[in-house]
């Protein structure tokens, strides 16, 4: 399925392989993400931003949507809007974790908005794969060396059933007040997840290695 890849500034050892363009993909950069993309040898289709993290004149080879500094929407929100206008419903957001904590949380809020729109969106970096899901049934392949965490994002998540993991769940409710689903492990070839109500944050994460991130598989 074609993806809209959105590149942020990169903080946590992201690899160029994460940003490899597939047929039908669109690549957007959020402000300083342009500099990070060029460093990885990636030329985006569009740069969006208010250019508070790099000079506007650094961008000379691709179209630009220049935003005012004083605005309600973040650069990431506008990138997602640009992707939707181009017909995309699957988003891979790279380089948007590990910097300012408020920006990271804002980007997770963007994932929640995507879930409520019926879209699929992931935040990815060298250590993490993070998404927010609406009620339904899902399958996750085992990723060696990664923890598998389920956390209630907005209110209680009802009737969570999880199989194929070290600690399964059978119709359990998860609360945003207690991280019951943190640091589980997929022990079968795949984990199966279902829930009936709420928004659920899912993270496939690993600890940092002394010599930097390992090679990873793009979801």
CSV table of C-alpha atoms in Angstrom, one decimal:
chain,number,residue,atom,x,y,z
A,1,UNK,CA,0.0,0.0,0.0
A,2,UNK,CA,1.5,3.4,-0.9
A,3,UNK,CA,2.5,5.5,2.0
A,4,UNK,CA,3.0,9.1,2.8
A,5,UNK,CA,6.4,9.3,4.5
A,6,UNK,CA,6.8,12.4,6.7
A,7,UNK,CA,10.3,13.2,7.9
A,8,UNK,CA,11.1,15.2,11.0
A,9,UNK,CA,14.4,16.4,12.4
A,10,UNK,CA,15.5,12.9,13.6
A,11,UNK,CA,16.8,12.4,17.1
A,12,UNK,CA,17.2,8.7,17.8
A,13,UNK,CA,19.5,7.1,15.3
A,14,UNK,CA,17.0,6.6,12.4
A,15,UNK,CA,18.5,4.8,9.4
A,16,UNK,CA,18.2,5.7,5.7
A,17,UNK,CA,16.5,2.3,5.1
A,18,UNK,CA,13.4,3.6,7.0
A,19,UNK,CA,13.0,6.3,4.4
A,20,UNK,CA,13.4,4.2,1.2
A,21,UNK,CA,10.8,5.2,-1.3
A,22,UNK,CA,8.5,2.5,-2.6
A,23,UNK,CA,6.4,2.8,-5.8
A,24,UNK,CA,3.5,5.2,-5.1
A,25,UNK,CA,5.0,6.7,-2.0
A,26,UNK,CA,5.0,10.4,-1.3
A,27,UNK,CA,7.7,11.9,0.9
A,28,UNK,CA,7.1,15.2,2.9
A,29,UNK,CA,9.5,17.0,5.2
A,30,UNK,CA,8.4,18.9,8.3
A,31,UNK,CA,10.6,21.9,8.6
A,32,UNK,CA,14.1,20.8,9.7
A,33,UNK,CA,13.3,17.3,8.5
A,34,UNK,CA,14.5,18.5,5.1
A,35,UNK,CA,18.0,18.8,6.4
A,36,UNK,CA,17.8,15.3,7.9
A,37,UNK,CA,16.3,13.9,4.7
A,38,UNK,CA,19.1,15.3,2.5
A,39,UNK,CA,21.7,13.9,4.9
A,40,UNK,CA,20.2,10.5,4.2
A,41,UNK,CA,20.2,11.0,0.5
A,42,UNK,CA,16.4,11.5,0.3
A,43,UNK,CA,14.8,14.2,-1.9
A,44,UNK,CA,11.3,14.9,-0.7
A,45,UNK,CA,8.3,15.9,-2.8
A,46,UNK,CA,7.4,18.8,-0.6
A,47,UNK,CA,8.7,20.7,2.5
A,48,UNK,CA,6.2,22.1,5.0
A,49,UNK,CA,7.1,24.4,7.8
A,50,UNK,CA,7.5,27.8,9.4
A,51,UNK,CA,11.3,27.5,9.2
A,52,UNK,CA,12.0,28.1,12.8
A,53,UNK,CA,14.5,25.2,12.9
A,54,UNK,CA,16.4,25.9,9.6
A,55,UNK,CA,16.7,28.8,7.1
A,56,UNK,CA,14.1,28.9,4.3
A,57,UNK,CA,16.8,29.4,1.8
A,58,UNK,CA,18.3,26.0,2.5
A,59,UNK,CA,15.4,24.5,0.3
A,60,UNK,CA,16.0,25.2,-3.3
A,61,UNK,CA,15.2,22.0,-5.2
A,62,UNK,CA,11.6,21.1,-4.1
A,63,UNK,CA,8.3,22.8,-3.6
A,64,UNK,CA,7.6,24.5,-0.2
A,65,UNK,CA,4.5,25.3,1.8
A,66,UNK,CA,5.7,28.1,4.1
A,67,UNK,CA,3.6,28.6,7.2
A,68,UNK,CA,3.4,31.5,9.7
A,69,UNK,CA,5.2,31.1,13.0
A,70,UNK,CA,2.1,32.1,14.9
A,71,UNK,CA,-0.5,29.4,14.0
A,72,UNK,CA,-2.7,26.7,15.6
A,73,UNK,CA,-1.6,23.7,13.5
A,74,UNK,CA,1.9,22.2,14.0
A,75,UNK,CA,4.1,21.6,11.0
A,76,UNK,CA,3.3,17.9,11.4
A,77,UNK,CA,-0.5,18.5,11.4
A,78,UNK,CA,-0.1,20.4,8.1
A,79,UNK,CA,2.1,17.6,6.6
A,80,UNK,CA,-0.7,15.1,7.4
A,81,UNK,CA,-3.3,17.3,5.8
A,82,UNK,CA,-1.1,17.6,2.7
A,83,UNK,CA,-0.8,13.8,2.6
A,84,UNK,CA,-4.6,13.4,2.8
A,85,UNK,CA,-5.1,15.9,0.0
A,86,UNK,CA,-2.9,13.7,-2.1
A,87,UNK,CA,-5.1,10.7,-1.3
A,88,UNK,CA,-3.0,8.9,1.3
A,89,UNK,CA,-4.4,7.0,4.2
A,90,UNK,CA,-1.2,5.3,5.5
A,91,UNK,CA,1.5,7.4,7.1
A,92,UNK,CA,5.0,6.6,8.2
A,93,UNK,CA,6.3,9.4,10.4
A,94,UNK,CA,10.1,9.3,10.9
A,95,UNK,CA,12.3,11.5,13.1
A,96,UNK,CA,9.5,12.8,15.3
A,97,UNK,CA,10.4,11.2,18.6
A,98,UNK,CA,13.3,11.8,21.0
A,99,UNK,CA,13.5,15.6,20.9
A,100,UNK,CA,11.3,18.0,22.8
A,101,UNK,CA,8.8,16.0,24.9
A,102,UNK,CA,5.9,18.3,24.1
A,103,UNK,CA,6.5,17.8,20.4
A,104,UNK,CA,6.7,14.0,20.9
A,105,UNK,CA,3.3,14.0,22.7
A,106,UNK,CA,1.8,16.2,20.1
A,107,UNK,CA,2.9,13.8,17.4
A,108,UNK,CA,1.2,10.9,19.3
A,109,UNK,CA,-1.9,13.0,19.4
A,110,UNK,CA,-1.6,13.1,15.6
A,111,UNK,CA,-1.6,9.3,15.6
A,112,UNK,CA,-4.8,9.3,17.6
A,113,UNK,CA,-6.4,11.7,15.1
A,114,UNK,CA,-5.4,9.4,12.3
A,115,UNK,CA,-6.9,6.4,14.1
A,116,UNK,CA,-10.2,8.2,14.5
A,117,UNK,CA,-10.2,9.0,10.8
A,118,UNK,CA,-9.8,5.4,9.9
A,119,UNK,CA,-6.1,5.8,8.8
A,120,UNK,CA,-3.0,3.9,9.8
A,121,UNK,CA,-0.1,5.9,11.0
A,122,UNK,CA,3.2,5.0,12.7
A,123,UNK,CA,5.9,7.0,14.5
A,124,UNK,CA,9.2,5.3,13.8
A,125,UNK,CA,12.8,5.9,14.8
A,126,UNK,CA,15.9,3.7,15.5
A,127,UNK,CA,14.4,2.4,18.7
A,128,UNK,CA,10.6,2.5,18.4
A,129,UNK,CA,7.5,1.8,16.3
A,130,UNK,CA,4.5,3.5,17.8
A,131,UNK,CA,0.9,3.7,16.6
A,132,UNK,CA,-2.6,4.4,18.1
A,133,UNK,CA,-5.5,2.1,17.2
A,134,UNK,CA,-9.2,2.4,17.3
A,135,UNK,CA,-11.4,-0.6,18.3
A,136,UNK,CA,-11.0,-3.7,16.1
A,137,UNK,CA,-8.8,-6.8,15.5
A,138,UNK,CA,-5.1,-6.6,14.7
A,139,UNK,CA,-2.1,-8.9,14.0
A,140,UNK,CA,1.5,-8.0,14.9
A,141,UNK,CA,4.5,-10.0,13.7
A,142,UNK,CA,7.2,-10.9,16.1
A,143,UNK,CA,10.1,-8.5,16.0
A,144,UNK,CA,13.2,-10.0,17.7
A,145,UNK,CA,14.6,-7.9,20.6
A,146,UNK,CA,11.6,-5.6,20.9
A,147,UNK,CA,9.1,-5.2,23.8
A,148,UNK,CA,5.4,-5.0,22.9
A,149,UNK,CA,3.5,-2.5,25.0
A,150,UNK,CA,-0.2,-1.6,25.0
A,151,UNK,CA,-1.2,1.6,26.8
A,152,UNK,CA,-4.6,3.2,27.1
A,153,UNK,CA,-4.4,6.6,25.4
A,154,UNK,CA,-7.7,8.4,25.9
A,155,UNK,CA,-9.9,7.0,28.6
A,156,UNK,CA,-10.3,3.3,29.3
A,157,UNK,CA,-9.8,0.7,26.6
A,158,UNK,CA,-12.4,-2.0,27.0
A,159,UNK,CA,-12.3,-5.8,26.5
A,160,UNK,CA,-8.7,-6.1,25.4
A,161,UNK,CA,-7.9,-9.6,24.3
A,162,UNK,CA,-4.3,-10.5,23.4
A,163,UNK,CA,-2.7,-13.8,22.4
A,164,UNK,CA,0.7,-14.9,21.3
A,165,UNK,CA,2.5,-12.9,24.0
A,166,UNK,CA,4.3,-13.7,27.2
A,167,UNK,CA,1.5,-12.1,29.2
A,168,UNK,CA,-1.8,-12.7,27.4
A,169,UNK,CA,-5.0,-10.8,28.2
A,170,UNK,CA,-8.6,-12.1,28.1
A,171,UNK,CA,-11.2,-9.3,28.0
A,172,UNK,CA,-9.2,-7.0,30.3
A,173,UNK,CA,-9.9,-3.3,30.5
A,174,UNK,CA,-6.9,-1.0,30.4
A,175,UNK,CA,-6.8,2.4,32.2
A,176,UNK,CA,-4.7,5.5,31.4
A,177,UNK,CA,-4.0,5.6,35.1
A,178,UNK,CA,-2.0,2.4,35.2
A,179,UNK,CA,0.5,1.0,32.7
A,180,UNK,CA,-0.5,-2.6,33.0
A,181,UNK,CA,0.3,-3.4,29.3
A,182,UNK,CA,3.9,-2.1,29.4
A,183,UNK,CA,6.9,-4.3,28.3
A,184,UNK,CA,5.2,-7.4,27.2
A,185,UNK,CA,6.8,-9.7,24.6
A,186,UNK,CA,5.6,-11.5,21.5
A,187,UNK,CA,6.6,-15.1,21.9
A,188,UNK,CA,4.7,-16.7,19.0
A,189,UNK,CA,5.2,-15.9,15.3
A,190,UNK,CA,2.5,-13.2,15.7
A,191,UNK,CA,0.4,-11.6,18.4
A,192,UNK,CA,-3.4,-11.1,17.9
A,193,UNK,CA,-5.1,-8.2,19.5
A,194,UNK,CA,-8.7,-7.1,19.8
A,195,UNK,CA,-10.6,-4.5,21.8
A,196,UNK,CA,-14.1,-3.0,21.8
A,197,UNK,CA,-13.8,0.6,23.0
A,198,UNK,CA,-11.3,3.4,23.4
A,199,UNK,CA,-7.9,4.3,21.8
A,200,UNK,CA,-4.9,2.1,22.4
A,201,UNK,CA,-1.3,3.1,22.0
A,202,UNK,CA,0.9,0.3,20.8
A,203,UNK,CA,4.7,0.4,21.0
A,204,UNK,CA,7.2,-2.0,19.6
A,205,UNK,CA,10.4,-0.8,21.3
A,206,UNK,CA,13.9,-1.9,22.1
A,207,UNK,CA,16.7,-0.7,24.3
A,208,UNK,CA,19.5,1.4,22.7
A,209,UNK,CA,22.7,-0.5,21.9
A,210,UNK,CA,26.1,0.9,22.7
A,211,UNK,CA,27.1,0.9,19.1
A,212,UNK,CA,23.9,2.4,17.8
A,213,UNK,CA,20.6,1.1,16.3
A,214,UNK,CA,20.4,-2.3,14.6
A,215,UNK,CA,19.1,-2.8,11.1
A,216,UNK,CA,15.3,-2.7,11.3
A,217,UNK,CA,12.3,-3.8,9.2
A,218,UNK,CA,10.0,-1.1,8.1
A,219,UNK,CA,6.3,-1.9,8.9
